[in-house]
Tab-separated table of C-alpha atoms and ligand atoms in Angstrom:
chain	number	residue	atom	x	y	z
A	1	UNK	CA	-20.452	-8.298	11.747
A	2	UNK	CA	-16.874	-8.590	13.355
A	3	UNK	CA	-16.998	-6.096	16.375
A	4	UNK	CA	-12.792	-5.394	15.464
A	5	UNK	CA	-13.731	-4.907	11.502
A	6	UNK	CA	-16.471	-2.283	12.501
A	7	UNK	CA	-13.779	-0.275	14.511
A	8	UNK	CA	-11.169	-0.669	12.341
A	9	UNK	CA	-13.535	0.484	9.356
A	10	UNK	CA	-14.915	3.741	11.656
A	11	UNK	CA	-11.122	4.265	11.932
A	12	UNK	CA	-9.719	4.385	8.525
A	13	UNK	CA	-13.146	6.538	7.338
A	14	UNK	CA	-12.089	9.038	10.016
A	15	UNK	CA	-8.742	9.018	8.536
A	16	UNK	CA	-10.034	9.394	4.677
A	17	UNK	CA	-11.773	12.207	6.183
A	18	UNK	CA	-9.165	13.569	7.825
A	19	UNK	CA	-7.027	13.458	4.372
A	20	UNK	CA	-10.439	14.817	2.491
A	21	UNK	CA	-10.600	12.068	0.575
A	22	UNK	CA	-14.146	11.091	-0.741
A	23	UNK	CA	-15.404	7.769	0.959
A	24	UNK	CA	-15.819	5.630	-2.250
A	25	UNK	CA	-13.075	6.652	-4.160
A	26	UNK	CA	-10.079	4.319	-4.959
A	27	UNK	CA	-6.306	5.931	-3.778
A	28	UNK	CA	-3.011	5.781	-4.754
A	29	UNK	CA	-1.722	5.087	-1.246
A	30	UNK	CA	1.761	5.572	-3.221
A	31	UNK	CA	1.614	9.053	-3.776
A	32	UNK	CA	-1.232	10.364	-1.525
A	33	UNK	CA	1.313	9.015	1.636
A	34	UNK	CA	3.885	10.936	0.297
A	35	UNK	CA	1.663	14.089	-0.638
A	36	UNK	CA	0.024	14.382	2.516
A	37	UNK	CA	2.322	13.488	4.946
A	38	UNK	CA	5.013	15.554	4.701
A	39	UNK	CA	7.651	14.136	6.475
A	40	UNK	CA	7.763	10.496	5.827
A	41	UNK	CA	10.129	8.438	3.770
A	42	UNK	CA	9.264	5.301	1.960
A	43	UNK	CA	11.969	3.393	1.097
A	44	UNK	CA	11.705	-0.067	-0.752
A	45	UNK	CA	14.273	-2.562	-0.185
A	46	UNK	CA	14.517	-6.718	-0.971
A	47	UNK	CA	13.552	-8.362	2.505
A	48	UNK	CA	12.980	-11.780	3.688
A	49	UNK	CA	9.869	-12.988	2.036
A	50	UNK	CA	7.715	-13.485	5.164
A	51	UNK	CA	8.560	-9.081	6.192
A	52	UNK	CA	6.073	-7.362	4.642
A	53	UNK	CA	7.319	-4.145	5.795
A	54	UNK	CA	8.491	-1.927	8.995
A	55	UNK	CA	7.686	1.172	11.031
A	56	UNK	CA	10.315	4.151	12.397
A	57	UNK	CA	9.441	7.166	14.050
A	58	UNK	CA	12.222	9.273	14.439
A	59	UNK	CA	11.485	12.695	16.609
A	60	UNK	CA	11.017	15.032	13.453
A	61	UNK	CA	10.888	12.070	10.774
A	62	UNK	CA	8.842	9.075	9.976
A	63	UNK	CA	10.317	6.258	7.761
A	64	UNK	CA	8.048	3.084	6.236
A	65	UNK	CA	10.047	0.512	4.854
A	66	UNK	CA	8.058	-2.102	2.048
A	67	UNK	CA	9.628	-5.196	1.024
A	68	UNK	CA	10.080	-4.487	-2.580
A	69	UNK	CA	9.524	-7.879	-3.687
A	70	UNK	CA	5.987	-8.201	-3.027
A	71	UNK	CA	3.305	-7.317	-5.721
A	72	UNK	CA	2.139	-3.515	-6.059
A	73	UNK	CA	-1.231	-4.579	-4.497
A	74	UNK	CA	0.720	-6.232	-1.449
A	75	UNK	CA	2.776	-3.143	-1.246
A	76	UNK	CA	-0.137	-0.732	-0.786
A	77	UNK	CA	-1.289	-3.029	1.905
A	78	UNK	CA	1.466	-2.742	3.677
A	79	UNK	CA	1.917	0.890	3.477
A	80	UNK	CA	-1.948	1.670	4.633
A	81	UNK	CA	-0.933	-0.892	7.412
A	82	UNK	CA	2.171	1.091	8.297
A	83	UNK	CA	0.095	4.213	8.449
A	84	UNK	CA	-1.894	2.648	11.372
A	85	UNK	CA	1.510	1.994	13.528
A	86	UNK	CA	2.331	5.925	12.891
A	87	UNK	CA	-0.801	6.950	13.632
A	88	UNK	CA	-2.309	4.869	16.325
A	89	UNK	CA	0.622	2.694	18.018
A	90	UNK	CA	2.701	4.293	20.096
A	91	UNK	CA	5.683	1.883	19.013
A	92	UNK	CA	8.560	3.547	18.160
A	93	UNK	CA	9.683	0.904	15.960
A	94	UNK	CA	7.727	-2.025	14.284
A	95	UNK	CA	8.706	-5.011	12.043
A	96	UNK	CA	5.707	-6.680	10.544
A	97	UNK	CA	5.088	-9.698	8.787
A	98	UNK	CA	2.592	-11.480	6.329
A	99	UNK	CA	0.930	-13.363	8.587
A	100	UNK	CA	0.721	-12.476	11.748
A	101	UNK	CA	-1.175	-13.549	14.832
A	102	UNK	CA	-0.443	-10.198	17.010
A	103	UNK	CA	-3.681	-8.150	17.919
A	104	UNK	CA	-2.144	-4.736	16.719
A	105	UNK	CA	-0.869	-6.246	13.641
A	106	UNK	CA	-4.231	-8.192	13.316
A	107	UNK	CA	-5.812	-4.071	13.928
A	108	UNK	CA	-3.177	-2.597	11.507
A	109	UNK	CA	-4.208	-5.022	8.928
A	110	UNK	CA	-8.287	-4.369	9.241
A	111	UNK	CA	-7.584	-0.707	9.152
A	112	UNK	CA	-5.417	-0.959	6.183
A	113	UNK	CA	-7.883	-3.619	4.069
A	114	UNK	CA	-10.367	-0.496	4.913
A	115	UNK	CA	-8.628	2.873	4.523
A	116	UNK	CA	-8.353	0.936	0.453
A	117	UNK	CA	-11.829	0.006	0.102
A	118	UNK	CA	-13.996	1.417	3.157
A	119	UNK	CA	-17.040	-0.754	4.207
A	120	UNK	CA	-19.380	1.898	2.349
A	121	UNK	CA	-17.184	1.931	-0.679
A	122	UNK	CA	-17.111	-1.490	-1.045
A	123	UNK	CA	-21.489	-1.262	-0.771
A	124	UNK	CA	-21.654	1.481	-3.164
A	125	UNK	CA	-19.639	-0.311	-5.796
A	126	UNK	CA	-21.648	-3.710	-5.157
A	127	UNK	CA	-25.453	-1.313	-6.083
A	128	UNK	CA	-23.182	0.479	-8.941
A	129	UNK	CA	-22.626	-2.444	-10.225
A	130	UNK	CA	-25.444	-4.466	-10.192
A	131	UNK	CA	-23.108	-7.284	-8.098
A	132	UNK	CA	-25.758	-9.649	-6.507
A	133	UNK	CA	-23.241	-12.816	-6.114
A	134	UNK	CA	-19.353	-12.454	-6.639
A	135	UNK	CA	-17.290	-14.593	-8.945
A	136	UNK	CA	-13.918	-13.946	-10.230
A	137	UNK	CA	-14.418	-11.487	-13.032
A	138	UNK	CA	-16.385	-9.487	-10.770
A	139	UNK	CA	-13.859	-9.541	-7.797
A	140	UNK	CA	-10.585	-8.922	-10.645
A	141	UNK	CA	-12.900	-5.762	-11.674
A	142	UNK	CA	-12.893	-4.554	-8.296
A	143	UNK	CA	-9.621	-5.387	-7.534
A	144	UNK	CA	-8.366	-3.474	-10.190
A	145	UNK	CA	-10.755	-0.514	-9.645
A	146	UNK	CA	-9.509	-0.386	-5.404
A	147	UNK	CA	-5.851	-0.928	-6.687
A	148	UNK	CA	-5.873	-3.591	-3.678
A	149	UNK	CA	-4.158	-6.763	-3.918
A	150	UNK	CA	-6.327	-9.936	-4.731
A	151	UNK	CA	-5.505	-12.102	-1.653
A	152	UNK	CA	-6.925	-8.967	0.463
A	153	UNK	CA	-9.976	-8.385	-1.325
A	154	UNK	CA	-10.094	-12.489	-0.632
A	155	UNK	CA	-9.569	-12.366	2.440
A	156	UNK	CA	-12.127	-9.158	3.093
A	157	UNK	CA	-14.985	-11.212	1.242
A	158	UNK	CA	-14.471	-14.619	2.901
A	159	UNK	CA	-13.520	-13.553	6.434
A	160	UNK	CA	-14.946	-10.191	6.802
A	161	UNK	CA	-18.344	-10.051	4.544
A	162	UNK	CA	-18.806	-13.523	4.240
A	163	UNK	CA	-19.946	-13.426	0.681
A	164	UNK	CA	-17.681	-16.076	-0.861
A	165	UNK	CA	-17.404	-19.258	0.408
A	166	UNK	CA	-14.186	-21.289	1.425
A	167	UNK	CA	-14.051	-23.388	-1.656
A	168	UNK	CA	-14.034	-20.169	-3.599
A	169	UNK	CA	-12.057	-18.547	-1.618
A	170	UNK	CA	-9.548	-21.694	-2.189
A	171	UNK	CA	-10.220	-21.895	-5.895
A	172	UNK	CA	-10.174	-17.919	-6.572
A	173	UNK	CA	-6.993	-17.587	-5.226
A	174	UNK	CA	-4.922	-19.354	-8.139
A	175	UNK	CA	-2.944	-18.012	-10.878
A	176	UNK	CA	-4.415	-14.268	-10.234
A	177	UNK	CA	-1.857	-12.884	-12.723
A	178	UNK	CA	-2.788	-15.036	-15.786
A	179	UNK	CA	-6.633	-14.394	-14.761
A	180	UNK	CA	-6.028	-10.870	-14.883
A	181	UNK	CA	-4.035	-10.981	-17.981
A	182	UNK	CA	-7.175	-13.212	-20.193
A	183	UNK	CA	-9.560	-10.047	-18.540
A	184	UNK	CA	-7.769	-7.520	-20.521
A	185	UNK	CA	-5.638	-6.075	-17.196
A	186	UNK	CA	-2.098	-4.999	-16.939
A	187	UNK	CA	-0.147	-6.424	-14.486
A	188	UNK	CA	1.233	-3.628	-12.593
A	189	UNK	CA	-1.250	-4.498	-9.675
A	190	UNK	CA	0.672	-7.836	-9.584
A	191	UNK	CA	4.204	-6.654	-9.936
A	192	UNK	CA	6.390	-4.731	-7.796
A	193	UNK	CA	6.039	-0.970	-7.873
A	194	UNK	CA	8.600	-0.067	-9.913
A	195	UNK	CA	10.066	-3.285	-10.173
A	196	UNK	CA	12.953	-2.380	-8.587
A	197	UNK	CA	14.801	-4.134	-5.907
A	198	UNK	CA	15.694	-0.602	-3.949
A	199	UNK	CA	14.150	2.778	-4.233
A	200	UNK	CA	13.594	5.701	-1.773
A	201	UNK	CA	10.719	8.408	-1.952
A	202	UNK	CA	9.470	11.146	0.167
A	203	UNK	CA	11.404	13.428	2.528
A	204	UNK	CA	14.595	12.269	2.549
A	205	UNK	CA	14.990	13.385	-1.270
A	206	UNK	CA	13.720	16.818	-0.624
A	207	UNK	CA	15.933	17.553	2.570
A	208	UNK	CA	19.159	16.444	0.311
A	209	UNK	CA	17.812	18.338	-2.444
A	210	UNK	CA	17.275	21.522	0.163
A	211	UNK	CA	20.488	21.068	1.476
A	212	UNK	CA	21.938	21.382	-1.420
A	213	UNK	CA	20.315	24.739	-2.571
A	214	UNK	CA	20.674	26.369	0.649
A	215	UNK	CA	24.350	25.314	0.167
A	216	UNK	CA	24.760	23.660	3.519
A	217	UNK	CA	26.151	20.211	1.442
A	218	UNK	CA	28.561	20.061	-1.874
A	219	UNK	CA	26.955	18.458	-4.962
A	220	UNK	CA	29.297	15.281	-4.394
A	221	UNK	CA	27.775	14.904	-0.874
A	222	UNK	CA	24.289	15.455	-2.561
A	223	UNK	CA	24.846	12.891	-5.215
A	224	UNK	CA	26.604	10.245	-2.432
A	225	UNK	CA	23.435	11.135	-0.159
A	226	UNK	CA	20.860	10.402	-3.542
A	227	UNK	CA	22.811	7.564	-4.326
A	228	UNK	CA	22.643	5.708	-0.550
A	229	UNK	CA	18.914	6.025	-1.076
A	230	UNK	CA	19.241	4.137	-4.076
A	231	UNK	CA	18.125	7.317	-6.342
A	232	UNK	CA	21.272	6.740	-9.170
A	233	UNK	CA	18.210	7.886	-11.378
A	234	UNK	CA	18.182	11.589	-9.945
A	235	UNK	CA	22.244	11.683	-9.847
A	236	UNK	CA	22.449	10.529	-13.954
A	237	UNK	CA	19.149	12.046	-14.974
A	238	UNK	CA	18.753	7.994	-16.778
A	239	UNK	CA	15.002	9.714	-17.813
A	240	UNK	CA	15.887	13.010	-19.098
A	241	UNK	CA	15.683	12.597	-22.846
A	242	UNK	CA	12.474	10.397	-22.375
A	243	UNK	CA	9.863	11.956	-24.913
A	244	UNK	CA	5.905	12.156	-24.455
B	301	ZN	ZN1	2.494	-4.044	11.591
């Protein structure tokens, strides 16, 4: 097996650990970013199709931008593959695209594919379910169950474990939304998070919110400092009279 892949794998299981999170369990990269590291900003804005995403570390903060017009799957990618560049490149600053041929982003991208669906998780799930030979319901069902997009569960299979071949690989790829759709899946894993075009969580909305209760900003500056993180949610409370 690929010398880089078993690395990369040893290094995103010593991160799970490090975040307590059991080996074979799928995350919600999403939230758990946000939850456990607690001062990093995620904000998603429209970029140039071939940007997946980008990288600053600031002295006290840490922003990840994600191109907001990728699918929710893609998006996770990208933000496990951010988390390598804060945690293990000593880059201040990184811009990173879909496909690229650079050895850190080539390292970013195994340790991403793996802190979503660890070498062992992806075992444990093949004896758990009885998967001898994949096809495509069986890789949409574990798709869907990793919350990781198709093309990297693809790519991990073809490239990495070598258990589909290329013609699969080719034919597999096609009309993944429809496929999921005839399977019985939603199609949030396919669609932008949110599905909106610019959106900012994490830090930067509790410092303004802070600020603004220890009194050091006015509520105008609070709602012009919500509202440059796209937030016009918070400042009009659009959700408030949603029932459950
Ligand atoms: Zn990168």
């Amino acid at each position: 097996m690929n010398k880089d892949y078993l690395e990369m794998n040893e290094l995103a299981c010593g991160f799970r650990r490090g975040w307590k999170i059991d080996m074979n369990e799928s995350i919600d990269i999403f939230s758990l970013a946000i939850n456990k590291i607690k001062n990093l900003t995620i904000v998603f804005k429209k970029m140039d199709n071939g940007i997946s995403g980008a990288c600053l570390k600031l002295d006290k903060e840490n922003i990840m931008f994600v191109n907001s017009i990728h699918r929710k799957g893609r998006q996770a990618f990208t933000i496990a593959h951010e988390l390598y560049h804060l945690k293990y490149d000593d880059n201040d600053f990184n811009i990173c695209g879909v496909d690229s041929d650079d050895e850190i982003e080539k390292r970013a991208d195994l340790f991403a594919s793996c802190l979503l669906m660890p070498h062992g998780a992806i075992e444990t799930y093949k004896l758990n379910n009885n998967i001898k030979k994949w096809n495509l319901d069986l890789i949409i069902d574990a798709e869907q169950y990793f919350q990781i997009s198709h093309q990297s569960l693809l790519w991990r299979l073809r490239h990495f474990l070598n258990e589909i071949s290329y013609d699969e690989y080719i034919s597999y790829k096609e009309d993944i939304s429809y496929n999921a759709s005839i399977r019985g899946y939603d199609l949030s894993l396919y669609t932008p998070y949110l599905n909106k075009e610019y959106f900012t969580i994490g830090n930067y909305i509790k410092l303004v919110e802070l600020a603004y209760e220890k009194d050091l900003i006015s509520r105008g500056k609070k709602e012009e400092l919500f509202l440059d993180a796209f937030r016009e949610d918070i400042v009009y409370k659009f959700s408030e009279d949603e029932s459950f």
